[in-house]
XYZ file of C-alpha atoms in Angstrom:
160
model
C -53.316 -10.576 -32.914
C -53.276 -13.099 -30.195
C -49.538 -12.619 -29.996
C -49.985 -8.577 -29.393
C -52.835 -9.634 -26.768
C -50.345 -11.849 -24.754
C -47.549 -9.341 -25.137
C -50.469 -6.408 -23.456
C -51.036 -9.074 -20.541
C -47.046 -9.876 -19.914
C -46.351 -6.085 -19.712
C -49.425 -5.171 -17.409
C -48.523 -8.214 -15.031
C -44.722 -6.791 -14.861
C -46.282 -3.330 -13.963
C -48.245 -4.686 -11.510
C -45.951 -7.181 -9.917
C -43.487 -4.097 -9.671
C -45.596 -1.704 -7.924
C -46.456 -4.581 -4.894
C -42.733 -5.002 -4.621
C -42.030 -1.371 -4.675
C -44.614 -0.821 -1.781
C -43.381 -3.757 -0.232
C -39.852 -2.252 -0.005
C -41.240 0.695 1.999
C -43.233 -1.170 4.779
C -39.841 -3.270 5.304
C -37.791 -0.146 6.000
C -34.747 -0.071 7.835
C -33.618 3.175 9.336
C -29.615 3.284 9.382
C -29.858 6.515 11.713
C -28.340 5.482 14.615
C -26.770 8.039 17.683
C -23.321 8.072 18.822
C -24.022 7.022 22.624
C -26.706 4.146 21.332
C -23.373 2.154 20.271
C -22.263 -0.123 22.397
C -18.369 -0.279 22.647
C -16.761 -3.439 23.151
C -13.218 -2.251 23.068
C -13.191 1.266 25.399
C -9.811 1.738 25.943
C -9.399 4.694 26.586
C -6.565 4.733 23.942
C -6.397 7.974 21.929
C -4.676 10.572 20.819
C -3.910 13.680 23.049
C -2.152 16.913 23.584
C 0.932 14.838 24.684
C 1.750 12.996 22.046
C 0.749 9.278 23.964
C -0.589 6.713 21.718
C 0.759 7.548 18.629
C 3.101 5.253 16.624
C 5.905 7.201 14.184
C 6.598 5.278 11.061
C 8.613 6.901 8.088
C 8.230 6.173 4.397
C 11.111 6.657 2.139
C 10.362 5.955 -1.620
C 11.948 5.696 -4.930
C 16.048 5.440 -3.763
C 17.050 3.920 -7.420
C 20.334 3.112 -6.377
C 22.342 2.898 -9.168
C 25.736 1.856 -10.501
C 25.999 4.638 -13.162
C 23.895 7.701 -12.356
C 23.606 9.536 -9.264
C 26.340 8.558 -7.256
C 24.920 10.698 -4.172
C 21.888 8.284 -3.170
C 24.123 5.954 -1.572
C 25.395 8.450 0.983
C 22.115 10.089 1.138
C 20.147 6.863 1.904
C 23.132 6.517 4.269
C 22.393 9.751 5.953
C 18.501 9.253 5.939
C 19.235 5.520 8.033
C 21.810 7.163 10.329
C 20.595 11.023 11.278
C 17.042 11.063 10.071
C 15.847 7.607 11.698
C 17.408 8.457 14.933
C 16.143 11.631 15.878
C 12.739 10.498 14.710
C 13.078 7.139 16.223
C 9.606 5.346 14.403
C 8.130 2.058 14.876
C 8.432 1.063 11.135
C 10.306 2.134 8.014
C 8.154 1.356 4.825
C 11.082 1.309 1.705
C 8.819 1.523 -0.679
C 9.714 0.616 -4.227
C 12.757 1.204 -6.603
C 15.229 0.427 -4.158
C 17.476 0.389 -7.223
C 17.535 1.643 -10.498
C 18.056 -1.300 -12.801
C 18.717 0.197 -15.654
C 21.982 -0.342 -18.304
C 24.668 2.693 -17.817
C 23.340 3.955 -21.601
C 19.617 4.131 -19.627
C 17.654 2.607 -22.379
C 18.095 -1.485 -21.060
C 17.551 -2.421 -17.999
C 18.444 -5.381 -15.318
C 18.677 -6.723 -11.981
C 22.189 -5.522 -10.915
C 24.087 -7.564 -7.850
C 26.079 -4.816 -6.829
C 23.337 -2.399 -6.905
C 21.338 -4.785 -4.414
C 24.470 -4.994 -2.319
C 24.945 -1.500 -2.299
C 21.498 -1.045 -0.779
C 22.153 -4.106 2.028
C 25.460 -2.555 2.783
C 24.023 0.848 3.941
C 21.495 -0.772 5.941
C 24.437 -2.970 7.429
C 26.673 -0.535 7.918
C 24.267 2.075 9.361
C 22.602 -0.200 11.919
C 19.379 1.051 11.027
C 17.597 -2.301 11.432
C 18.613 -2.904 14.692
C 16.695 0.261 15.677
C 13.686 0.463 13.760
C 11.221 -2.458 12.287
C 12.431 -2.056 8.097
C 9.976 -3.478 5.277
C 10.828 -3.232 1.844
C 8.660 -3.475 -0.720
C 9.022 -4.156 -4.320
C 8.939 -1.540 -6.844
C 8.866 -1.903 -10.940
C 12.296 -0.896 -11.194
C 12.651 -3.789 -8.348
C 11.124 -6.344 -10.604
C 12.839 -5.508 -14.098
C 13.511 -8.455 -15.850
C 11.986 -10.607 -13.268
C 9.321 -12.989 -14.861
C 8.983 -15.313 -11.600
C 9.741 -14.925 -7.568
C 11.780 -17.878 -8.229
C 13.843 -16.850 -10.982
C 17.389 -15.757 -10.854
C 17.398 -12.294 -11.440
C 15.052 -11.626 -8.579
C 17.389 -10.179 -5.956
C 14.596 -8.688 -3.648
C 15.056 -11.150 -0.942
């Protein structure tokens, strides 16, 4: 019985203890409405973007090229045409190449690996086209990109 008694007490304390702290939560209140102008700005520069096109930066995104030795011969000459017409009548900042540059993959489709000549096809356009002359170009790695590639340092990993 003593045991029941003690278990009663423990409960009621907790009950009590929690209703102090929850009324203690609401005097300590912190109001998070705050107005626009009551900011102050430590950066105004005046920097936005307007009717005339100021102030903007143009980047293009290009995704997915899976340039491949034995499907699809076209996405070599249409990456080609995408560095040489499309990048120089929009004329961005950055290009973001963003994953599968190349395909990887066996010519039955069901293997894959990291193919030299694919990865030299895709540095030759970019050569040959000029395109990073003109533009800033970052690659980034896609899963076809990184087929049988356990390690940045091991020798299949042609991303460089």
């Amino acid at each position: 019985m003593s045991l029941s008694k003690i278990t009663l007490f423990v409960l009621a304390t907790l009950a009590v203890i929690s209703t102090l702290v929850a009324k203690l939560q609401n005097i300590v209140y912190i109001s998070n409405d705050v107005e626009y102008d009551d900011i102050k700005k430590e950066f105004q520069d005046d920097l936005y973007p307007d009717g005339r096109l100021q102030h903007l930066m143009w980047f293009l995104q290009i995704s997915d090229l899976h340039l491949s030795l034995f499907k699809d011969q076209s996405r070599g000459s249409d990456l080609k045409t995408f560095c040489s017409d499309t990048v120089s009548v929009i004329q961005p900042s950055v290009v973001l190449a963003t994953g599968d540059l190349v395909d990887a993959r066996t010519a039955d489709l069901l293997g894959s690996r990291q193919y030299v000549e694919e990865w030299r096809m895709y540095q030759q356009i970019l050569y040959d086209t000029g395109v990073t002359a003109n533009t800033t170009w970052l690659d980034i790695r896609g899963n076809h990109d990184n087929f049988n590639v356990l390690s940045l340092d091991d020798k299949n990993d042609l991303f460089r």
